[in-house]
mmCIF file with all atom_site columns, C-alpha atoms and ligand atoms in Angstrom:
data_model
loop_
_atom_site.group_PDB
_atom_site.id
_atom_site.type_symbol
_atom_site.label_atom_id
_atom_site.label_alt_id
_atom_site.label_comp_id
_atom_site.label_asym_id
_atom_site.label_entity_id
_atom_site.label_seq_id
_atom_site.pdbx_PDB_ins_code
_atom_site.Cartn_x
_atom_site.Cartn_y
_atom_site.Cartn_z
_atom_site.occupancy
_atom_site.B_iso_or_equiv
_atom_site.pdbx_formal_charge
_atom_site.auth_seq_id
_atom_site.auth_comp_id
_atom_site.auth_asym_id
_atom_site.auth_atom_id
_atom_site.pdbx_PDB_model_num
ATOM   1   C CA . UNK A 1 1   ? 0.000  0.000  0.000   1.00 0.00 ? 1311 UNK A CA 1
ATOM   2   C CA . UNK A 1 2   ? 1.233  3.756  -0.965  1.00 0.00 ? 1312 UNK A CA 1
ATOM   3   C CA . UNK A 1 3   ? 2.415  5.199  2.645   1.00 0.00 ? 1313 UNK A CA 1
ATOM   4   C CA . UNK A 1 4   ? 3.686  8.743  3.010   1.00 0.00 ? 1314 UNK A CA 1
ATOM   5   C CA . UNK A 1 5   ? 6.582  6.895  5.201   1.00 0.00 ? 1315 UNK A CA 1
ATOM   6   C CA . UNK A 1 6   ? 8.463  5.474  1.890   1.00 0.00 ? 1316 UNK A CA 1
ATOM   7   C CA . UNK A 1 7   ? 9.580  9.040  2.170   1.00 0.00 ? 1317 UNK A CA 1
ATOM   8   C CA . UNK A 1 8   ? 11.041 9.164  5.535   1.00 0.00 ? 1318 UNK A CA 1
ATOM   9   C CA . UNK A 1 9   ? 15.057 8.616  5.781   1.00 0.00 ? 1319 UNK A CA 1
ATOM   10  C CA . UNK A 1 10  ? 16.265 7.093  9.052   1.00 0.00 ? 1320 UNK A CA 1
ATOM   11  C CA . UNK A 1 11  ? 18.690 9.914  10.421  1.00 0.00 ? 1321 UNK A CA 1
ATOM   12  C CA . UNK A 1 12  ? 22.451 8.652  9.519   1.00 0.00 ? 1322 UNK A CA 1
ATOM   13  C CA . UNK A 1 13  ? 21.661 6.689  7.000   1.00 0.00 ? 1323 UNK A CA 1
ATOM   14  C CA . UNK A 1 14  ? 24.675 7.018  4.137   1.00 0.00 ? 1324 UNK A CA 1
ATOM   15  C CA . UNK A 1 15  ? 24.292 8.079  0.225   1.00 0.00 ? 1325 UNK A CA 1
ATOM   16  C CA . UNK A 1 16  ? 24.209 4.194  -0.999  1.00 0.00 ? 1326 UNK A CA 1
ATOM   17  C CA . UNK A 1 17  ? 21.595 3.361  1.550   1.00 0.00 ? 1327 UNK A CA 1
ATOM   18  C CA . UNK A 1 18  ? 19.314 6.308  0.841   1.00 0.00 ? 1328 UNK A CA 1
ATOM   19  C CA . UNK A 1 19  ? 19.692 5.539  -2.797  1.00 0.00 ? 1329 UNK A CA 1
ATOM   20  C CA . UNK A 1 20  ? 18.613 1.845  -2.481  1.00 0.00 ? 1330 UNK A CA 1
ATOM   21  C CA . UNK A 1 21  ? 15.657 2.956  0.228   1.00 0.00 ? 1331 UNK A CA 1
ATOM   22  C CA . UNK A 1 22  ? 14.543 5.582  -2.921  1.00 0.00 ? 1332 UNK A CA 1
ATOM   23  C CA . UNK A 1 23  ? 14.863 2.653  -5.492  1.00 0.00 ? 1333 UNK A CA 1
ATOM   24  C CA . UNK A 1 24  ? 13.063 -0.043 -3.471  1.00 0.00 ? 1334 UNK A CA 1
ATOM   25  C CA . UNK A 1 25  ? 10.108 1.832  -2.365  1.00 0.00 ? 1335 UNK A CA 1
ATOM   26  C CA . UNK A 1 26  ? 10.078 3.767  -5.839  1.00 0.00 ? 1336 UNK A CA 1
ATOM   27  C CA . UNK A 1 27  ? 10.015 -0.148 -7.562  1.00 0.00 ? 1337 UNK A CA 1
ATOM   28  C CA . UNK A 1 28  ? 6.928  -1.079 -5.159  1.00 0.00 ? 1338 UNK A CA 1
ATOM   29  C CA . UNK A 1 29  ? 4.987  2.427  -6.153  1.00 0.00 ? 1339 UNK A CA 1
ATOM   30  C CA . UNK A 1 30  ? 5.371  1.808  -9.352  1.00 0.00 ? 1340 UNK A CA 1
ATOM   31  C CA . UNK A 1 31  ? 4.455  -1.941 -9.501  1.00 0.00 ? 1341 UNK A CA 1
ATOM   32  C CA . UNK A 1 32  ? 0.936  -1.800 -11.183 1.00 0.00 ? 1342 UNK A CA 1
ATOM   33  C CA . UNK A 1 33  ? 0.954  1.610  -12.096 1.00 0.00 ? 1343 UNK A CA 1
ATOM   34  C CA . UNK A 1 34  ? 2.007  2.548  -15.561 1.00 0.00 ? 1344 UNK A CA 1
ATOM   35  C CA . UNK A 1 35  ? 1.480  7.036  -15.621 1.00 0.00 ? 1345 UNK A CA 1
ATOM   36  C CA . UNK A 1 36  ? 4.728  8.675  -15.650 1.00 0.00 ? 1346 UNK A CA 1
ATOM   37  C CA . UNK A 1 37  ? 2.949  11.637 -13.849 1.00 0.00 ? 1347 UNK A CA 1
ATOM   38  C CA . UNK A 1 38  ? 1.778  9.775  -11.053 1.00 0.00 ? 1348 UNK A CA 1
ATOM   39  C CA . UNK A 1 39  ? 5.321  8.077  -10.853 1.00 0.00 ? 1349 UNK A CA 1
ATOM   40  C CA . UNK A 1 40  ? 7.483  10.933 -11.695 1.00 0.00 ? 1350 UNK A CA 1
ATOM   41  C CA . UNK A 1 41  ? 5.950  13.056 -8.682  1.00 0.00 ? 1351 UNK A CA 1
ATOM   42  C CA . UNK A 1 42  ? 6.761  10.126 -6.179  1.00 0.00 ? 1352 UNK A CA 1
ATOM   43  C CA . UNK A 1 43  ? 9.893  9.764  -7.502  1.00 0.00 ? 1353 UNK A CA 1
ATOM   44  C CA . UNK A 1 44  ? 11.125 13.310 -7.287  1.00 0.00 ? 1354 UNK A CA 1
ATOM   45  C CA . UNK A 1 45  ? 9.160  13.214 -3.645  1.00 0.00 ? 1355 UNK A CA 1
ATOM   46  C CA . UNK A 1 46  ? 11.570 10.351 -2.503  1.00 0.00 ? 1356 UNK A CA 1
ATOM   47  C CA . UNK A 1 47  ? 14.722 11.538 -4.173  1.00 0.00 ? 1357 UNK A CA 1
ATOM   48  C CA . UNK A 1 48  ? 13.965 15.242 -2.690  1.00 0.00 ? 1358 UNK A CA 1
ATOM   49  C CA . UNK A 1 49  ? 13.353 13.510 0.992   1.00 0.00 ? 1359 UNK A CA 1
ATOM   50  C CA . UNK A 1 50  ? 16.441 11.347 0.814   1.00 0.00 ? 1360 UNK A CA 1
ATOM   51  C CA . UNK A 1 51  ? 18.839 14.395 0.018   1.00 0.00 ? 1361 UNK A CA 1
ATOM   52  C CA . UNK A 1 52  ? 17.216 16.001 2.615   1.00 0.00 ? 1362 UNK A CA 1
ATOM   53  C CA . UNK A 1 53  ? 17.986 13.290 4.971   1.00 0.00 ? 1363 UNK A CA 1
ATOM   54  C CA . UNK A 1 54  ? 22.035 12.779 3.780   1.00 0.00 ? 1364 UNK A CA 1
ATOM   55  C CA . UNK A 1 55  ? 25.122 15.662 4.651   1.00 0.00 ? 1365 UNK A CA 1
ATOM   56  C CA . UNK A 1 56  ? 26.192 18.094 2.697   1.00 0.00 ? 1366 UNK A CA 1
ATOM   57  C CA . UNK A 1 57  ? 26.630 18.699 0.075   1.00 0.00 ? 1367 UNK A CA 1
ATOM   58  C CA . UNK A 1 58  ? 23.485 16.318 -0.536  1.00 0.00 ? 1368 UNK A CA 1
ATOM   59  C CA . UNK A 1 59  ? 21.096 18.017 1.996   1.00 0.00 ? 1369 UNK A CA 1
ATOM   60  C CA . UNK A 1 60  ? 21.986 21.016 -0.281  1.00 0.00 ? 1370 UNK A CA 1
ATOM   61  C CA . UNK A 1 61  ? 20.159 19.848 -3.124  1.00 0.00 ? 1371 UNK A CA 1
ATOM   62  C CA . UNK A 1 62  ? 18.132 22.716 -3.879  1.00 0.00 ? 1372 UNK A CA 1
ATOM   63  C CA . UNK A 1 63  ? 15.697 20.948 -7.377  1.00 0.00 ? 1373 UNK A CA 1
ATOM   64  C CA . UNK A 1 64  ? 14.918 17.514 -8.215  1.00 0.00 ? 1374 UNK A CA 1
ATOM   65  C CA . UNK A 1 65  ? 12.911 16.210 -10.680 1.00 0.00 ? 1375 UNK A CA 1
ATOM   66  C CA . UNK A 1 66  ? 11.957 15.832 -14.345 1.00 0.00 ? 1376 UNK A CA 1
ATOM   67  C CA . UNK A 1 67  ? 11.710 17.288 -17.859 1.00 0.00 ? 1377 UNK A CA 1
ATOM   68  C CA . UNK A 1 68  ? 10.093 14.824 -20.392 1.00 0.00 ? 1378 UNK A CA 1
ATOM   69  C CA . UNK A 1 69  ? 9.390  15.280 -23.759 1.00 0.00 ? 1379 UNK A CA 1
ATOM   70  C CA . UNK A 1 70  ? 7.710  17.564 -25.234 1.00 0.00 ? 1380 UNK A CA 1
ATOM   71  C CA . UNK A 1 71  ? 5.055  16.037 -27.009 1.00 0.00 ? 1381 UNK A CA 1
ATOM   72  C CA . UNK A 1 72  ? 3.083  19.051 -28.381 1.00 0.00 ? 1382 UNK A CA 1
ATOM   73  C CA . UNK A 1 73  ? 6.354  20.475 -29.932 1.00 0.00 ? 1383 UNK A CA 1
ATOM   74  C CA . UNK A 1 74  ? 7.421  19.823 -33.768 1.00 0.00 ? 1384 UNK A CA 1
ATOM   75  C CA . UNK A 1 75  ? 11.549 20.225 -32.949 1.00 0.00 ? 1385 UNK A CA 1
ATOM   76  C CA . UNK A 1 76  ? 12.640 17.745 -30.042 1.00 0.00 ? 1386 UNK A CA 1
ATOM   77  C CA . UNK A 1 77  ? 11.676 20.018 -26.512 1.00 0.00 ? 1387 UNK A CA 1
ATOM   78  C CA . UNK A 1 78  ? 11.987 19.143 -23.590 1.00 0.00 ? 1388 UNK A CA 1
ATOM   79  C CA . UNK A 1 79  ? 8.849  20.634 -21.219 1.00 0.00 ? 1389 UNK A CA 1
ATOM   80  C CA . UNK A 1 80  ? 8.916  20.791 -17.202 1.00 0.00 ? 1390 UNK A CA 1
ATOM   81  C CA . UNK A 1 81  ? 7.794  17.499 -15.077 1.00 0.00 ? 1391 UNK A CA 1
ATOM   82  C CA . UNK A 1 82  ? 7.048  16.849 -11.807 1.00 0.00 ? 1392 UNK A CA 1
ATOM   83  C CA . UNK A 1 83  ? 9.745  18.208 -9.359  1.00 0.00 ? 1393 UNK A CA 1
ATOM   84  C CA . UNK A 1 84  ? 10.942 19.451 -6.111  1.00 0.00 ? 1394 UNK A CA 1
ATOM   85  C CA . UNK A 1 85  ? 12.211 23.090 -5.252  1.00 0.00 ? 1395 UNK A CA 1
ATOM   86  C CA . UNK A 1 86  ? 11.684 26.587 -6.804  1.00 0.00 ? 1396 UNK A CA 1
ATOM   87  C CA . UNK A 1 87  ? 9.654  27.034 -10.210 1.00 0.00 ? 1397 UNK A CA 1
ATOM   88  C CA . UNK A 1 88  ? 12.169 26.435 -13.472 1.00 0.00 ? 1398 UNK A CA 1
ATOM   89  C CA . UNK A 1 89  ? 11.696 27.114 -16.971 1.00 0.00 ? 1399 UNK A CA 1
ATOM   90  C CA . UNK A 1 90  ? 9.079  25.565 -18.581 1.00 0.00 ? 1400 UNK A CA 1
ATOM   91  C CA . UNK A 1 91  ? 10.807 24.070 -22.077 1.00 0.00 ? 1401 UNK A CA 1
ATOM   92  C CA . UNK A 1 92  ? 14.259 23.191 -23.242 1.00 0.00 ? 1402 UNK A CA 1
ATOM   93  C CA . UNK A 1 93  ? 15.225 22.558 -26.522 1.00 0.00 ? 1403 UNK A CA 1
ATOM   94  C CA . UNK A 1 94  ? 17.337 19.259 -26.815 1.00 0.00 ? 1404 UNK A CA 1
ATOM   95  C CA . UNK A 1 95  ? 21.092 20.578 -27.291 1.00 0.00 ? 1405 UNK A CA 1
ATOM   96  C CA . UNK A 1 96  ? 20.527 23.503 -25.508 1.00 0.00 ? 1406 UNK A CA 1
ATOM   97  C CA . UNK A 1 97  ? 22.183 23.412 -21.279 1.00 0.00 ? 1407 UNK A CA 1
ATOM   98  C CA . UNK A 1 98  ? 22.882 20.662 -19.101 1.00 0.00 ? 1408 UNK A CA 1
ATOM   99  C CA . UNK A 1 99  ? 19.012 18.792 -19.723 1.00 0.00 ? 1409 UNK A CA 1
ATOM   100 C CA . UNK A 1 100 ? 18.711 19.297 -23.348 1.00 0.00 ? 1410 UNK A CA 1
ATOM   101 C CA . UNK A 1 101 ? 22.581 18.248 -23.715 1.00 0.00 ? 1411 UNK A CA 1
ATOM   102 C CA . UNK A 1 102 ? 21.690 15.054 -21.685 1.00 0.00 ? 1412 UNK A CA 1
ATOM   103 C CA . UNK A 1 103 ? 18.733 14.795 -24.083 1.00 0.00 ? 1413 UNK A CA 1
ATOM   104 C CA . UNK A 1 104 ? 20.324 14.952 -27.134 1.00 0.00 ? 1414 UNK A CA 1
ATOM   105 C CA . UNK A 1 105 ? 23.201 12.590 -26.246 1.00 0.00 ? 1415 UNK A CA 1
ATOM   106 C CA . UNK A 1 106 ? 21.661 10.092 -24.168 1.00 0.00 ? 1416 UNK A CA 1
ATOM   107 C CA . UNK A 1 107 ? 24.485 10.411 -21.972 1.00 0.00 ? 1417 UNK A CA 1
ATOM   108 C CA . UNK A 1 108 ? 24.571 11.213 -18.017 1.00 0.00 ? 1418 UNK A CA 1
ATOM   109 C CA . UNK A 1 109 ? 26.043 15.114 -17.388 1.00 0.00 ? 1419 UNK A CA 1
ATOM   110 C CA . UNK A 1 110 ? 27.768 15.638 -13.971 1.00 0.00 ? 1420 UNK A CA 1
ATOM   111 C CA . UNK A 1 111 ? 28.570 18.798 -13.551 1.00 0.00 ? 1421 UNK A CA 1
ATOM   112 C CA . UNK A 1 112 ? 30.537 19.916 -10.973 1.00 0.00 ? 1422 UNK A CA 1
ATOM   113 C CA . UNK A 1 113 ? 30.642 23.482 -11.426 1.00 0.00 ? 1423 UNK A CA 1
ATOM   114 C CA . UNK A 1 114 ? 27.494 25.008 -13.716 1.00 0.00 ? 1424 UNK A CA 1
ATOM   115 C CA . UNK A 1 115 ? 29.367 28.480 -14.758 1.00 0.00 ? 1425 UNK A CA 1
ATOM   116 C CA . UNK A 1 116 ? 32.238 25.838 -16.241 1.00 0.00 ? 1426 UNK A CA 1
ATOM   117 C CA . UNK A 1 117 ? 29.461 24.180 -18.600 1.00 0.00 ? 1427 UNK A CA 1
ATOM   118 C CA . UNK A 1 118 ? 29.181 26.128 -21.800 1.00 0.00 ? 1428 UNK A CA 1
ATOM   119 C CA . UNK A 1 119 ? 25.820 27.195 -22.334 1.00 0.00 ? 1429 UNK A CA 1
ATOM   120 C CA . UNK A 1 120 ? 23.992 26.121 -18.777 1.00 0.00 ? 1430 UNK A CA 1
ATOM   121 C CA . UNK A 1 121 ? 20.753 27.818 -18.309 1.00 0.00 ? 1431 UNK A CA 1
ATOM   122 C CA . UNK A 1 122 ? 20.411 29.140 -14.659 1.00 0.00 ? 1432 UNK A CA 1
ATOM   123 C CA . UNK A 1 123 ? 17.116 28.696 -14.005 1.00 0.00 ? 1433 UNK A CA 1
ATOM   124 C CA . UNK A 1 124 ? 17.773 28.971 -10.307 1.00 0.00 ? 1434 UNK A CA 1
ATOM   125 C CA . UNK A 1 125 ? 20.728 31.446 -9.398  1.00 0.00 ? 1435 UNK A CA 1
ATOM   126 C CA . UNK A 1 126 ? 20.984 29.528 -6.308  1.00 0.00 ? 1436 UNK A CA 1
ATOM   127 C CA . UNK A 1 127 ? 22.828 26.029 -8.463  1.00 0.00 ? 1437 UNK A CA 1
ATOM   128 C CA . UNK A 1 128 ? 25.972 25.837 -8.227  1.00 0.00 ? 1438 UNK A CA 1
ATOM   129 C CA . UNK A 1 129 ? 26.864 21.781 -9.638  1.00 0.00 ? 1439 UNK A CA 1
ATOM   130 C CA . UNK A 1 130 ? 24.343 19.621 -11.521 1.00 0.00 ? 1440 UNK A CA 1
ATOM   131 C CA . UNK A 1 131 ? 23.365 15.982 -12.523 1.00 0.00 ? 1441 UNK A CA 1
ATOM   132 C CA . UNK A 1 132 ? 20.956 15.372 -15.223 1.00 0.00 ? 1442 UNK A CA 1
ATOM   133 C CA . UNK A 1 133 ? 20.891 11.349 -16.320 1.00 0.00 ? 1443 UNK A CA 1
ATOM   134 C CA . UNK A 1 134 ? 18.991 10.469 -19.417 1.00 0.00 ? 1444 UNK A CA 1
ATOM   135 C CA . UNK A 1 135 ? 15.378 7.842  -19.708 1.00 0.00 ? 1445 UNK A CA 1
ATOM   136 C CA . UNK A 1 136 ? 15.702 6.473  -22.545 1.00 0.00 ? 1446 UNK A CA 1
ATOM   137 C CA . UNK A 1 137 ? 13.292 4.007  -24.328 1.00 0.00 ? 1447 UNK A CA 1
ATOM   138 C CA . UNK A 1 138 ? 14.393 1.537  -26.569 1.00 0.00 ? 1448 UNK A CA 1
ATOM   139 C CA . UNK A 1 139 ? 11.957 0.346  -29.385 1.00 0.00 ? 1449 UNK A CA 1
ATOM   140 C CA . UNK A 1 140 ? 11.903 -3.670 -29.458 1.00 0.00 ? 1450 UNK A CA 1
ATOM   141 C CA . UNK A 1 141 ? 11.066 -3.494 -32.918 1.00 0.00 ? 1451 UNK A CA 1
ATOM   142 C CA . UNK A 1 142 ? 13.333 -0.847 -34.668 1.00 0.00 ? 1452 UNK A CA 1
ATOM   143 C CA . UNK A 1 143 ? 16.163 -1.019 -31.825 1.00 0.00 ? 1453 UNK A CA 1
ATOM   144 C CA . UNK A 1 144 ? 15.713 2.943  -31.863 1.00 0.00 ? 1454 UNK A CA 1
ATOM   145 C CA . UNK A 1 145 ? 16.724 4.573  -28.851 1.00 0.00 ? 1455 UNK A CA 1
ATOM   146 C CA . UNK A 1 146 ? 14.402 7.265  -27.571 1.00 0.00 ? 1456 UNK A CA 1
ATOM   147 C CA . UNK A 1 147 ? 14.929 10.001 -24.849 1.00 0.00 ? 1457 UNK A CA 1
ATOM   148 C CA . UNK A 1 148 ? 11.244 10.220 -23.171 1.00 0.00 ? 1458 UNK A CA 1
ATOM   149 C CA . UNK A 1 149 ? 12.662 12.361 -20.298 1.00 0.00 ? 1459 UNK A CA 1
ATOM   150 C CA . UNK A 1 150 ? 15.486 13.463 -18.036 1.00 0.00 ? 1460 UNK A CA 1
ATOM   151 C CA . UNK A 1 151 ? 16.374 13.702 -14.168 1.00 0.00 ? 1461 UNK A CA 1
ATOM   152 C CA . UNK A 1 152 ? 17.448 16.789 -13.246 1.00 0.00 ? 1462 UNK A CA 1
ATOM   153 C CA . UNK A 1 153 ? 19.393 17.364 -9.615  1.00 0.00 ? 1463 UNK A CA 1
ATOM   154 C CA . UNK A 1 154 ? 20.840 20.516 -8.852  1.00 0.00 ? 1464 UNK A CA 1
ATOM   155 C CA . UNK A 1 155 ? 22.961 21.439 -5.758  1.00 0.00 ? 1465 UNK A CA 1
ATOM   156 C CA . UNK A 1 156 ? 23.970 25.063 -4.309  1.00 0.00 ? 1466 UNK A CA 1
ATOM   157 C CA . UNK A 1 157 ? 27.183 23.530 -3.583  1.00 0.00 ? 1467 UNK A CA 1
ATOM   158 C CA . UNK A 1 158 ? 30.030 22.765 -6.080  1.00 0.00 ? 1468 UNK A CA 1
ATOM   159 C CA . UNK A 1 159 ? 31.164 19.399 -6.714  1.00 0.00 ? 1469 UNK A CA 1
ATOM   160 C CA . UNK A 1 160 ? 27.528 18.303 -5.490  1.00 0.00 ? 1470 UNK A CA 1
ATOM   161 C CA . UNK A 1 161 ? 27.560 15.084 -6.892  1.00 0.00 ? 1471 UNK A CA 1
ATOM   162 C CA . UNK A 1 162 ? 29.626 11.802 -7.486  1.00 0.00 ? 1472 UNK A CA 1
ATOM   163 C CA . UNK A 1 163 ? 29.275 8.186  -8.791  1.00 0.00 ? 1473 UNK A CA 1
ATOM   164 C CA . UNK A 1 164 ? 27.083 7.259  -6.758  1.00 0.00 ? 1474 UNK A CA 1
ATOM   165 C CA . UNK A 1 165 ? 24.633 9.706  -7.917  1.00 0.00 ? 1475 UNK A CA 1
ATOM   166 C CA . UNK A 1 166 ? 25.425 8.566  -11.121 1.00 0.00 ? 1476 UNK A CA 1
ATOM   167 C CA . UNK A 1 167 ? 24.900 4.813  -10.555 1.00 0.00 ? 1477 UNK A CA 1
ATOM   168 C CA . UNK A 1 168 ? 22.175 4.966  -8.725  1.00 0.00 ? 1478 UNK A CA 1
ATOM   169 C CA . UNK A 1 169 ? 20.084 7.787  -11.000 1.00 0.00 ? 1479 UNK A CA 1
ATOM   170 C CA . UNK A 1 170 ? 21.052 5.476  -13.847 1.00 0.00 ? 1480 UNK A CA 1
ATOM   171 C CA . UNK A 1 171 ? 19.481 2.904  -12.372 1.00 0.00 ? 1481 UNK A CA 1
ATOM   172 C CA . UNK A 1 172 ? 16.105 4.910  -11.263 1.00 0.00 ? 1482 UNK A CA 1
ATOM   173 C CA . UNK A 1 173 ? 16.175 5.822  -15.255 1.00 0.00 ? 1483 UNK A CA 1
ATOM   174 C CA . UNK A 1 174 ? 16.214 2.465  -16.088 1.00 0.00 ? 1484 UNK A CA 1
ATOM   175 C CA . UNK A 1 175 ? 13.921 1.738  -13.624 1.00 0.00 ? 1485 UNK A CA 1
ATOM   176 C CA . UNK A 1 176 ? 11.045 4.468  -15.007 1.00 0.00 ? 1486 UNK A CA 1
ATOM   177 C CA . UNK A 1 177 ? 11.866 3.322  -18.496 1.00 0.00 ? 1487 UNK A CA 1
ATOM   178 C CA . UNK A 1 178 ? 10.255 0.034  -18.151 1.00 0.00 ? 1488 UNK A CA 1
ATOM   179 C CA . UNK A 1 179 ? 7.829  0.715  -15.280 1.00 0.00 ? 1489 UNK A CA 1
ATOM   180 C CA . UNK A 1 180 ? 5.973  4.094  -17.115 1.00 0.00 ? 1490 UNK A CA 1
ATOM   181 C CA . UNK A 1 181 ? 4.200  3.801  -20.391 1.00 0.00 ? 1491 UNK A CA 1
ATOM   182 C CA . UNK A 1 182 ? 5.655  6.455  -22.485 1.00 0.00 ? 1492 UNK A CA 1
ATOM   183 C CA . UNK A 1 183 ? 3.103  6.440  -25.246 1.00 0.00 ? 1493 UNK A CA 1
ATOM   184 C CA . UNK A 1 184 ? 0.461  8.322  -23.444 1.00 0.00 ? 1494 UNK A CA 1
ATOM   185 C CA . UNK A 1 185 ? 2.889  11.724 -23.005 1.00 0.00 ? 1495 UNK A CA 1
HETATM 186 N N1 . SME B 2 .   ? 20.194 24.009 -15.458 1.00 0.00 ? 2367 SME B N1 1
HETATM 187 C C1 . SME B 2 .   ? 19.406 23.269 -16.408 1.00 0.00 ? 2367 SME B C1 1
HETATM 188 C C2 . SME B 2 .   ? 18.017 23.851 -16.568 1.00 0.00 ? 2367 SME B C2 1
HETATM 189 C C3 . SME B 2 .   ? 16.996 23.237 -15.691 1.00 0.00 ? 2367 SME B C3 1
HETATM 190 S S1 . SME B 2 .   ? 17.039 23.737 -14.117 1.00 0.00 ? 2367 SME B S1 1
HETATM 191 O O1 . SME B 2 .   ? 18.339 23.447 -13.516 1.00 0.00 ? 2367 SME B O1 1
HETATM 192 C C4 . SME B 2 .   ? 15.831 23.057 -13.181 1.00 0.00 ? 2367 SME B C4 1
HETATM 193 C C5 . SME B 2 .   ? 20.111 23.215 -17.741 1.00 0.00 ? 2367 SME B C5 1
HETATM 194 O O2 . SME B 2 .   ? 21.159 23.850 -17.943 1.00 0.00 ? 2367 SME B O2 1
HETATM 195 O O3 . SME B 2 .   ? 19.638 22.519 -18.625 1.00 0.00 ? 2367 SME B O3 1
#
């Protein structure tokens, strides 16, 4: 049964063991439920409360959450998903800062200093370092690889992130690849 408590981080608890709390209760809340709103805004509730719950520079995480695709648009766009924090621009062309780089390459960006990253867009004045990890969909059919959406972490502290942010965001990708259906965005 959904229970608020999936979000609740025991005090002490380290980075790997928030990230497998956030990736175990986020594989039971999706089980059975297939809409990548309804499991996008869990998901950016747990990763939010599990920063929250780690040191610095974690507990400095100041946005978490998602862009996805941008259906309504004719040139690939990203548009703003469920999420944590302040309010953030609303679309993002793919190519264009850390998310629509991320989009466009399918490849994970850790950034550990956002003025460094040519062409960042500072949505919140407040980020200092970045994450943003690709979901990508692959079609069984055509083998075509297709980016439905993006994580998006930022920190106010440099140097906010490491591998295991990486790993474990990778896997959460993975994870809402397969568990959301993506033709209904
Ligand atoms: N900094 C991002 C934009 C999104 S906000 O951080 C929420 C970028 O450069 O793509």
């Amino acid at each position: 049964m959904v229970h608020a408590d999936a979000s609740n981080f025991d005090a002490g608890v380290t980075k790997e063991e928030a990230y497998e709390q956030v990736l175990l209760q986020a594989e039971g809340l999706f089980y059975d439920q297939p809409n990548w709103v309804c499991n996008l805004s869990n998901a950016a509730s747990l990763l939010w409360h599990a920063y929250k719950s780690l040191p610095a520079p974690s507990k400095d995480v100041n946005w978490a959450g998602f862009y996805v695709l941008d259906s309504s648009s004719s040139s690939p766009q990203l548009i703003l998903g469920p999420f944590q924090g302040k309010v953030a621009c609303q679309t993002i062309r793919f190519g264009r800062g850390v998310c629509g780089t991320a989009a466009e390459t399918q490849v994970t960006q850790l950034v550990d200093d956002v003025e460094k990253f040519p062409g960042h867009i500072a949505c919140d004045g407040d980020s200092k370092s970045e994450i943003v990890v690709p979901i990508v969909v692959e079609n069984q059919e055509t083998g075509e690889k297709k980016t439905v959406a993006i994580i998006d972490v930022d920190c106010a502290e440099l140097n906010g992130f490491d591998d295991v942010d990486k790993t474990n965001l990778e896997a959460l990708a993975r994870l809402l690849a397969k568990s959301c259906d993506w033709n209904r965005l």
